[in-house]
């Protein structure tokens, strides 16, 4: 069977504009949540924001036609390619795919264009309204930017999109369709509609008076997630292909599985049934036993329902679940990008032997029987770790990474 | 008050990856890297900045033609205003 190497990483997050700065901020266990001017006047007006994201300076000539989520995806893809030492001038372009997860695409664009309609100016609608904003552009623009001409598409499984993209990319490598796939997620949902909607659903933390303490994954006092944004791209490569060009992988993607709760359109199955099934299937796919897994990078949104269902799923699959962290305490919930950022961080944990702490985690909820890494990074000798992502609609994805 | 060329230069450099030094009356928008959709977008940006609506089917090819078009439209507006007050 084709082995899949991770040869490059790129991250754009509220914790930093690249992988290294994101990793260092996460190790500090510090939350990045703050007041958000774009959400002013809403009951919940806080978010985690990518700092100083000036697309014109960071991306260059194409920036004028890129909406924010697409531009972040391009920046992450460029970093991942550089990290993998891949040169688009020498690769076989038709053997390079791009699969990106996006949950909502670009709501900011529709805002501007709807305003023109409301003002009875339909002829002023931008001819680029659709090419800028639709979900497939997060993948298409990366193809355009890098010259990757193989299969190119966006997947959408809400909050699991980034993980689903990575798993789907793995399938393209296993099927022999591609040698390399740039896979990840890109999202920017700092917009009043999702902010108001998630608030009405009861999914957002209401600790607006103290943003930095708002997102508290697995804590007894958790009350919801904090909206976020960002992108991450992983270079997935057939192991032999990486070896042939002398690249040492950061880690391997050994297993992947996806399931659906088929239980409720928004709430997770209360016992985490689909989540447990995804975990079990991903372990089987990797030919590993639960005891082989040394760390879980959890979905850990900090909503009452998710964290409890997730804990139950982990306790169903693992006799004693290994140490768990959720980086959403630090960088909030970037919806379609979250799974990709967390996958990249799981790779870093395996590589550096460090589990970043769950920011704001003080007191594990009584009904959550997990070993949550908090306060400080914990060293680990884990050779295998899992990153899990669960989306509204009950769409679940589990990725198993191994260091060798 | 800014000249029409200065206004256009500001719109082009703020909206597109174009250097002010490259914007001269004889340059075509195609030379400046604008494709047909970008040209429509440029029309919207000019409209937003000047209040003058450009006809999509008669967009100018060069910067100089755009200057003339805007100056003519402004002249018409001034004349119309004068007529109204007359």
Coordinates of N, CA and C in Angstrom, one line a residue, chain A residues 93-287:
Chain A
X93 N 3.2 18.7 -13.4 CA 2.0 19.5 -12.9 C 0.7 18.7 -12.8
X94 N 0.5 17.7 -13.8 CA -0.7 17.0 -13.8 C -0.8 15.9 -12.7
X95 N 0.4 15.7 -12.0 CA 0.4 14.7 -10.9 C 0.3 15.4 -9.5
X96 N 0.0 16.7 -9.6 CA -0.1 17.5 -8.3 C -1.5 18.0 -8.1
X97 N -2.1 17.5 -7.1 CA -3.5 17.9 -6.8 C -3.6 18.9 -5.7
X98 N -4.8 19.5 -5.6 CA -5.1 20.5 -4.5 C -6.5 20.1 -4.0
X99 N -6.6 19.9 -2.7 CA -7.9 19.6 -2.1 C -8.0 20.5 -0.8
X100 N -8.9 21.4 -0.8 CA -9.0 22.4 0.3 C -10.5 22.3 0.9
X101 N -10.5 22.4 2.2 CA -11.8 22.4 2.9 C -12.2 23.8 3.2
X102 N -13.5 24.1 3.0 CA -14.0 25.4 3.3 C -15.5 25.2 3.8
X103 N -15.8 25.7 4.9 CA -17.2 25.5 5.5 C -18.2 26.5 4.9
X104 N -17.8 27.8 4.8 CA -18.8 28.8 4.5 C -18.5 29.6 3.3
X105 N -17.2 29.6 2.8 CA -16.8 30.5 1.7 C -16.9 32.0 2.2
X106 N -17.1 32.9 1.3 CA -16.9 34.3 1.6 C -18.1 35.1 1.8
X107 N -18.6 35.2 3.1 CA -19.8 35.9 3.3 C -19.6 37.4 3.2
X108 N -18.4 37.9 3.4 CA -18.1 39.3 3.3 C -18.5 39.8 1.9
X109 N -18.2 39.0 0.9 CA -18.5 39.4 -0.5 C -20.0 39.7 -0.7
X110 N -20.8 38.7 -0.2 CA -22.2 38.9 -0.4 C -22.8 40.1 0.3
X111 N -22.2 40.4 1.4 CA -22.6 41.6 2.1 C -22.5 42.8 1.2
X112 N -21.4 43.0 0.6 CA -21.1 44.2 -0.2 C -22.1 44.2 -1.4
X113 N -22.3 43.0 -2.0 CA -23.1 43.0 -3.2 C -24.6 43.1 -2.9
X114 N -25.0 42.5 -1.8 CA -26.4 42.7 -1.4 C -26.8 44.1 -1.2
X115 N -25.8 44.9 -0.6 CA -26.0 46.3 -0.3 C -26.4 47.0 -1.6
X116 N -25.7 46.6 -2.7 CA -26.0 47.3 -4.0 C -27.4 47.0 -4.5
X117 N -27.8 45.7 -4.3 CA -29.2 45.3 -4.7 C -30.2 46.1 -3.9
X118 N -29.9 46.2 -2.6 CA -30.9 46.9 -1.7 C -31.0 48.3 -2.1
X119 N -30.0 48.9 -2.7 CA -29.9 50.2 -3.2 C -30.4 50.4 -4.6
X120 N -31.0 49.3 -5.1 CA -31.5 49.2 -6.5 C -30.4 49.5 -7.6
X121 N -29.2 48.9 -7.4 CA -28.1 49.1 -8.3 C -27.6 47.8 -8.8
X122 N -28.5 46.9 -9.4 CA -28.0 45.6 -9.8 C -26.9 45.6 -10.8
X123 N -26.8 46.7 -11.6 CA -25.7 46.8 -12.6 C -24.4 47.1 -12.0
X124 N -24.4 47.4 -10.7 CA -23.1 47.7 -10.0 C -22.5 46.4 -9.4
X125 N -23.2 45.3 -9.5 CA -22.7 44.0 -8.9 C -21.4 43.7 -9.6
X126 N -20.4 43.4 -8.8 CA -19.1 43.2 -9.3 C -19.1 41.9 -10.2
X127 N -18.4 42.0 -11.4 CA -18.3 40.8 -12.2 C -17.5 39.8 -11.6
X128 N -16.8 40.1 -10.5 CA -15.9 39.1 -9.8 C -16.6 38.6 -8.5
X129 N -17.8 39.0 -8.3 CA -18.5 38.6 -7.0 C -18.4 37.1 -6.9
X130 N -18.8 36.3 -7.9 CA -18.7 34.9 -7.8 C -17.3 34.3 -7.8
X131 N -16.5 34.7 -8.9 CA -15.1 34.2 -8.9 C -14.3 34.4 -7.6
X132 N -14.7 35.5 -6.9 CA -14.0 35.8 -5.6 C -14.4 35.0 -4.4
X133 N -15.7 34.6 -4.5 CA -16.3 34.2 -3.2 C -16.7 32.7 -3.1
X134 N -16.9 32.1 -4.2 CA -17.5 30.7 -4.0 C -16.4 29.7 -3.5
X135 N -16.9 28.7 -2.8 CA -16.0 27.8 -2.0 C -14.9 27.2 -2.9
X136 N -15.2 26.8 -4.1 CA -14.1 26.1 -4.9 C -12.9 27.0 -5.2
X137 N -13.0 28.3 -5.0 CA -11.9 29.1 -5.3 C -10.7 29.0 -4.3
X138 N -11.0 28.5 -3.1 CA -9.9 28.3 -2.2 C -8.9 27.3 -2.7
X139 N -9.4 26.3 -3.5 CA -8.5 25.3 -4.1 C -8.1 25.9 -5.5
X140 N -9.0 26.4 -6.2 CA -8.6 26.9 -7.6 C -7.5 27.9 -7.6
X141 N -7.6 28.9 -6.6 CA -6.6 29.9 -6.6 C -5.2 29.4 -6.2
X142 N -5.2 28.3 -5.4 CA -3.9 27.7 -5.1 C -3.4 27.0 -6.3
X143 N -4.2 26.4 -7.1 CA -3.8 25.8 -8.4 C -3.2 26.9 -9.3
X144 N -3.9 28.0 -9.3 CA -3.4 29.1 -10.2 C -2.1 29.7 -9.7
X145 N -2.0 29.8 -8.4 CA -0.8 30.4 -7.8 C 0.4 29.5 -7.9
X146 N 0.2 28.1 -7.8 CA 1.4 27.2 -7.8 C 1.6 26.5 -9.1
X147 N 0.6 26.5 -10.0 CA 0.7 25.8 -11.3 C 0.4 24.3 -11.1
X148 N -0.2 23.9 -10.0 CA -0.6 22.5 -9.8 C -1.8 22.3 -10.7
X149 N -1.7 21.3 -11.6 CA -2.8 21.1 -12.6 C -3.5 19.8 -12.5
X150 N -3.2 19.0 -11.5 CA -4.0 17.8 -11.3 C -5.4 18.0 -10.7
X151 N -6.0 17.0 -10.1 CA -7.4 17.2 -9.6 C -7.4 18.3 -8.6
X152 N -8.4 19.2 -8.6 CA -8.4 20.4 -7.8 C -9.8 20.6 -7.4
X153 N -10.1 20.6 -6.1 CA -11.4 20.8 -5.6 C -11.5 21.2 -4.2
X154 N -12.7 21.7 -3.8 CA -12.9 22.0 -2.4 C -13.9 21.0 -1.8
X155 N -13.7 20.6 -0.6 CA -14.7 19.8 0.1 C -15.3 20.6 1.2
X156 N -16.5 20.2 1.6 CA -17.2 21.0 2.6 C -17.9 20.0 3.6
X157 N -17.4 19.9 4.8 CA -18.1 19.1 5.8 C -18.1 20.0 7.1
X158 N -18.5 21.2 6.9 CA -18.6 22.2 8.0 C -17.3 22.2 8.8
X159 N -17.3 22.0 10.1 CA -16.1 22.1 11.0 C -15.1 21.0 10.8
X160 N -15.5 20.0 10.0 CA -14.5 18.9 9.7 C -13.8 19.1 8.3
X161 N -14.2 20.2 7.6 CA -13.7 20.3 6.2 C -12.2 20.1 6.0
X162 N -11.5 20.8 6.8 CA -10.0 20.7 6.7 C -9.5 19.3 6.8
X163 N -10.0 18.5 7.8 CA -9.6 17.1 8.0 C -10.1 16.3 6.8
X164 N -11.3 16.5 6.4 CA -11.9 15.7 5.2 C -11.0 16.0 4.0
X165 N -10.6 17.2 3.8 CA -9.7 17.5 2.6 C -8.4 16.7 2.7
X166 N -7.8 16.6 3.9 CA -6.6 15.9 4.0 C -6.8 14.4 3.7
X167 N -7.9 13.8 4.3 CA -8.2 12.4 4.1 C -8.5 12.1 2.6
X168 N -9.2 13.1 1.9 CA -9.5 12.9 0.5 C -8.3 13.0 -0.3
X169 N -7.4 13.8 0.1 CA -6.1 14.0 -0.6 C -5.3 12.7 -0.5
X170 N -5.4 12.1 0.7 CA -4.7 10.8 0.9 C -5.2 9.7 -0.1
X171 N -6.6 9.8 -0.3 CA -7.2 8.8 -1.3 C -6.6 9.0 -2.7
X172 N -6.4 10.3 -3.1 CA -5.8 10.5 -4.4 C -4.4 9.9 -4.6
X173 N -3.7 9.9 -3.5 CA -2.3 9.4 -3.5 C -2.4 7.9 -3.5
X174 N -3.3 7.3 -2.7 CA -3.4 5.8 -2.6 C -3.9 5.3 -3.9
X175 N -4.8 6.0 -4.6 CA -5.4 5.5 -5.9 C -4.4 5.6 -7.0
X176 N -3.3 6.3 -6.8 CA -2.3 6.5 -7.8 C -2.5 7.6 -8.7
X177 N -3.5 8.4 -8.4 CA -3.9 9.6 -9.2 C -2.9 10.7 -9.2
X178 N -2.3 10.9 -8.0 CA -1.3 12.0 -7.8 C 0.0 11.5 -7.1
X179 N 1.0 12.2 -7.3 CA 2.3 12.0 -6.5 C 2.3 13.0 -5.3
X180 N 1.7 14.1 -5.5 CA 1.7 15.2 -4.4 C 0.3 15.8 -4.4
X181 N -0.2 16.0 -3.2 CA -1.4 16.8 -3.1 C -1.2 17.9 -2.0
X182 N -1.6 19.1 -2.3 CA -1.6 20.2 -1.3 C -3.0 20.1 -0.7
X183 N -3.1 19.9 0.6 CA -4.4 19.6 1.2 C -4.5 20.4 2.5
X184 N -5.7 20.9 2.7 CA -5.9 21.7 4.0 C -7.2 22.4 4.0
X185 N -7.2 23.5 4.6 CA -8.5 24.3 4.8 C -8.2 25.8 4.8
X186 N -9.3 26.5 4.5 CA -9.2 28.0 4.5 C -10.5 28.5 4.9
X187 N -10.6 29.5 5.8 CA -11.8 30.0 6.2 C -11.7 31.4 6.9
X188 N -12.6 32.2 6.7 CA -12.8 33.4 7.5 C -14.2 33.7 7.7
X189 N -14.7 33.5 9.0 CA -16.1 33.6 9.3 C -16.4 34.7 10.3
X190 N -15.5 35.7 10.3 CA -15.7 36.9 11.2 C -16.7 37.8 10.5
X191 N -17.9 37.4 10.5 CA -19.0 38.1 9.8 C -20.2 38.1 10.7
X192 N -21.0 39.1 10.7 CA -22.2 39.2 11.6 C -23.2 38.1 11.5
X193 N -23.3 37.6 10.2 CA -24.4 36.5 10.1 C -24.0 35.2 10.8
X194 N -22.8 34.6 10.5 CA -22.4 33.4 11.3 C -22.3 33.7 12.8
X195 N -21.8 34.9 13.1 CA -21.6 35.3 14.5 C -23.0 35.3 15.2
X196 N -24.0 35.9 14.6 CA -25.3 36.0 15.2 C -26.0 34.6 15.2
X197 N -25.8 33.9 14.1 CA -26.4 32.5 14.0 C -25.8 31.6 15.0
X198 N -24.5 31.5 15.1 CA -23.9 30.6 16.1 C -24.3 31.0 17.6
X199 N -24.4 32.3 17.8 CA -24.9 32.8 19.1 C -26.3 32.3 19.4
X200 N -27.2 32.4 18.3 CA -28.6 32.0 18.5 C -28.6 30.5 18.7
X201 N -27.7 29.8 18.2 CA -27.7 28.3 18.4 C -27.1 27.9 19.7
X202 N -26.6 28.9 20.4 CA -26.0 28.6 21.8 C -24.6 28.1 21.7
X203 N -24.0 28.2 20.5 CA -22.7 27.6 20.3 C -21.5 28.5 20.7
X204 N -21.7 29.8 20.8 CA -20.6 30.7 21.1 C -20.5 31.0 22.6
X205 N -19.2 31.2 23.0 CA -19.0 31.6 24.4 C -19.5 33.1 24.5
X206 N -20.2 33.3 25.7 CA -20.7 34.7 25.9 C -19.9 35.5 26.8
X207 N -18.6 35.1 27.0 CA -17.7 35.8 27.9 C -17.1 37.0 27.2
X208 N -18.0 37.9 26.7 CA -17.4 39.0 25.9 C -16.7 40.0 26.7
X209 N -16.9 40.0 28.0 CA -16.2 40.9 28.9 C -14.7 40.5 29.1
X210 N -14.4 39.3 28.8 CA -13.1 38.8 29.0 C -12.7 37.8 27.9
X211 N -12.5 38.4 26.7 CA -12.3 37.5 25.5 C -11.2 36.5 25.7
X212 N -10.1 36.8 26.3 CA -9.0 35.9 26.3 C -9.3 34.7 27.2
X213 N -10.4 34.8 28.0 CA -10.7 33.7 28.9 C -12.0 33.0 28.4
X214 N -12.4 33.3 27.2 CA -13.7 32.8 26.7 C -13.7 31.3 26.3
X215 N -12.8 30.9 25.5 CA -12.8 29.6 25.0 C -12.1 28.6 25.9
X216 N -12.9 27.7 26.5 CA -12.3 26.8 27.6 C -12.6 25.4 27.3
X217 N -11.9 24.8 26.4 CA -12.2 23.4 26.0 C -12.2 22.4 27.2
X218 N -13.2 21.6 27.3 CA -13.3 20.5 28.2 C -13.3 21.0 29.7
X219 N -13.5 22.3 29.9 CA -13.5 22.8 31.3 C -14.9 22.7 31.8
X220 N -15.0 22.7 33.2 CA -16.3 22.6 33.8 C -17.1 23.9 33.5
X221 N -16.4 25.0 33.3 CA -17.1 26.3 33.1 C -17.2 26.7 31.6
X222 N -17.0 25.7 30.7 CA -17.0 26.1 29.2 C -18.4 26.5 28.8
X223 N -18.5 27.5 27.9 CA -19.8 27.9 27.5 C -19.9 28.2 26.0
X224 N -19.0 27.6 25.2 CA -19.1 27.7 23.8 C -17.7 28.1 23.2
X225 N -17.7 28.2 21.8 CA -16.5 28.5 21.1 C -16.4 30.0 20.8
X226 N -15.2 30.4 20.3 CA -14.9 31.7 19.8 C -14.7 31.6 18.3
X227 N -15.3 32.4 17.6 CA -15.1 32.4 16.1 C -13.7 32.8 15.7
X228 N -13.2 32.1 14.7 CA -11.9 32.4 14.3 C -11.7 32.3 12.8
X229 N -10.5 32.3 12.3 CA -10.2 32.3 10.9 C -8.8 31.8 10.7
X230 N -8.5 31.5 9.4 CA -7.1 31.0 9.2 C -7.1 30.0 8.0
X231 N -5.9 29.4 7.9 CA -5.7 28.4 6.8 C -4.5 27.5 7.2
X232 N -4.6 26.3 6.7 CA -3.4 25.5 6.8 C -3.3 24.6 5.6
X233 N -2.1 24.4 5.1 CA -1.9 23.5 4.0 C -0.8 22.5 4.3
X234 N -1.1 21.2 4.1 CA -0.1 20.2 4.3 C 0.3 19.7 2.9
X235 N 1.6 19.4 2.7 CA 2.0 18.7 1.5 C 2.0 17.2 1.7
X236 N 1.1 16.5 1.1 CA 1.0 15.1 1.2 C 1.7 14.5 -0.1
X237 N 2.6 13.5 0.2 CA 3.4 13.1 -1.0 C 3.5 11.6 -0.9
X238 N 3.5 10.9 -2.0 CA 3.8 9.4 -1.9 C 5.2 9.3 -1.4
X239 N 5.3 8.4 -0.4 CA 6.5 8.2 0.3 C 7.7 8.0 -0.6
X240 N 7.5 7.2 -1.7 CA 8.6 6.9 -2.6 C 9.0 8.2 -3.4
X241 N 8.0 9.0 -3.7 CA 8.3 10.2 -4.4 C 9.1 11.1 -3.5
X242 N 8.8 11.2 -2.2 CA 9.6 12.1 -1.3 C 11.0 11.5 -1.2
X243 N 11.1 10.2 -1.1 CA 12.4 9.6 -0.9 C 13.3 9.9 -2.2
X244 N 12.6 9.7 -3.3 CA 13.4 9.9 -4.6 C 14.0 11.3 -4.7
X245 N 13.4 12.3 -4.1 CA 13.9 13.6 -4.2 C 14.6 14.0 -2.9
X246 N 14.9 13.0 -2.1 CA 15.7 13.2 -0.9 C 15.1 13.9 0.2
X247 N 13.8 13.9 0.3 CA 13.1 14.7 1.4 C 12.8 13.8 2.6
X248 N 13.1 14.2 3.8 CA 12.8 13.5 5.0 C 11.4 14.0 5.4
X249 N 10.4 13.1 5.5 CA 9.1 13.6 5.9 C 9.1 14.1 7.4
X250 N 8.2 15.1 7.6 CA 8.0 15.5 9.0 C 7.2 14.4 9.8
X251 N 6.3 13.7 9.1 CA 5.5 12.6 9.7 C 4.8 11.8 8.5
X252 N 4.1 10.8 8.9 CA 3.3 10.1 7.9 C 1.8 10.2 8.2
X253 N 1.0 10.2 7.2 CA -0.5 10.0 7.5 C -0.8 8.6 7.3
X254 N -1.0 7.9 8.4 CA -1.1 6.4 8.4 C -2.5 6.0 8.2
X255 N -3.5 6.8 8.7 CA -4.9 6.3 8.6 C -5.8 7.5 8.5
X256 N -7.0 7.2 8.0 CA -8.0 8.2 7.9 C -9.4 7.5 7.8
X257 N -10.4 8.0 8.4 CA -11.7 7.5 8.2 C -12.7 8.7 8.4
X258 N -13.9 8.5 7.7 CA -14.9 9.5 7.9 C -16.2 8.8 8.1
X259 N -17.1 9.4 9.0 CA -18.4 8.8 9.2 C -19.4 9.9 9.3
X260 N -20.7 9.5 9.4 CA -21.7 10.5 9.6 C -22.6 10.0 10.8
X261 N -22.9 10.9 11.7 CA -23.8 10.5 12.8 C -25.2 10.1 12.3
X262 N -25.7 10.7 11.3 CA -27.1 10.5 10.9 C -28.0 10.6 12.1
X263 N -27.8 11.6 12.9 CA -28.5 11.7 14.2 C -29.3 13.0 14.2
X264 N -28.6 14.2 13.9 CA -29.2 15.5 14.1 C -28.5 16.4 13.2
X265 N -29.2 17.5 12.7 CA -28.6 18.4 11.7 C -27.5 19.3 12.3
X266 N -27.5 19.5 13.6 CA -26.5 20.3 14.3 C -25.8 19.7 15.5
X267 N -26.6 19.0 16.3 CA -26.0 18.5 17.6 C -25.3 17.2 17.3
X268 N -24.2 17.0 18.0 CA -23.5 15.7 17.9 C -24.3 14.6 18.5
X269 N -24.1 13.3 18.1 CA -24.7 12.2 18.8 C -24.3 12.2 20.3
X270 N -25.2 12.1 21.2 CA -24.9 12.3 22.6 C -23.8 11.4 23.1
X271 N -23.7 10.2 22.6 CA -22.6 9.3 23.0 C -21.4 9.4 22.1
X272 N -21.4 10.3 21.2 CA -20.3 10.4 20.2 C -20.2 9.2 19.3
X273 N -21.3 8.6 19.0 CA -21.3 7.4 18.2 C -20.5 7.5 16.9
X274 N -20.9 8.5 16.1 CA -20.2 8.6 14.8 C -18.7 8.9 15.0
X275 N -18.4 9.7 16.0 CA -17.0 10.1 16.3 C -16.2 8.9 16.6
X276 N -16.8 8.0 17.5 CA -16.1 6.8 17.9 C -15.9 5.9 16.7
X277 N -16.9 5.8 15.9 CA -16.8 4.9 14.7 C -15.7 5.4 13.7
X278 N -15.6 6.8 13.6 CA -14.5 7.3 12.7 C -13.1 7.0 13.3
X279 N -13.0 7.2 14.6 CA -11.7 6.9 15.3 C -11.4 5.4 15.1
X280 N -12.3 4.5 15.4 CA -12.1 3.1 15.2 C -11.6 2.7 13.8
X281 N -12.4 3.3 12.9 CA -12.1 2.9 11.5 C -10.7 3.5 11.0
X282 N -10.4 4.7 11.5 CA -9.1 5.3 11.2 C -7.9 4.5 11.8
X283 N -8.1 4.0 13.0 CA -7.1 3.1 13.6 C -6.9 1.9 12.8
X284 N -8.0 1.3 12.4 CA -8.0 0.0 11.6 C -7.3 0.3 10.3
X285 N -7.6 1.5 9.7 CA -7.0 1.8 8.4 C -5.5 2.0 8.6
X286 N -5.0 2.4 9.7 CA -3.6 2.6 10.0 C -3.0 1.3 10.5
X287 N -3.8 0.3 10.7 CA -3.3 -1.0 11.3 C -2.7 -0.8 12.6

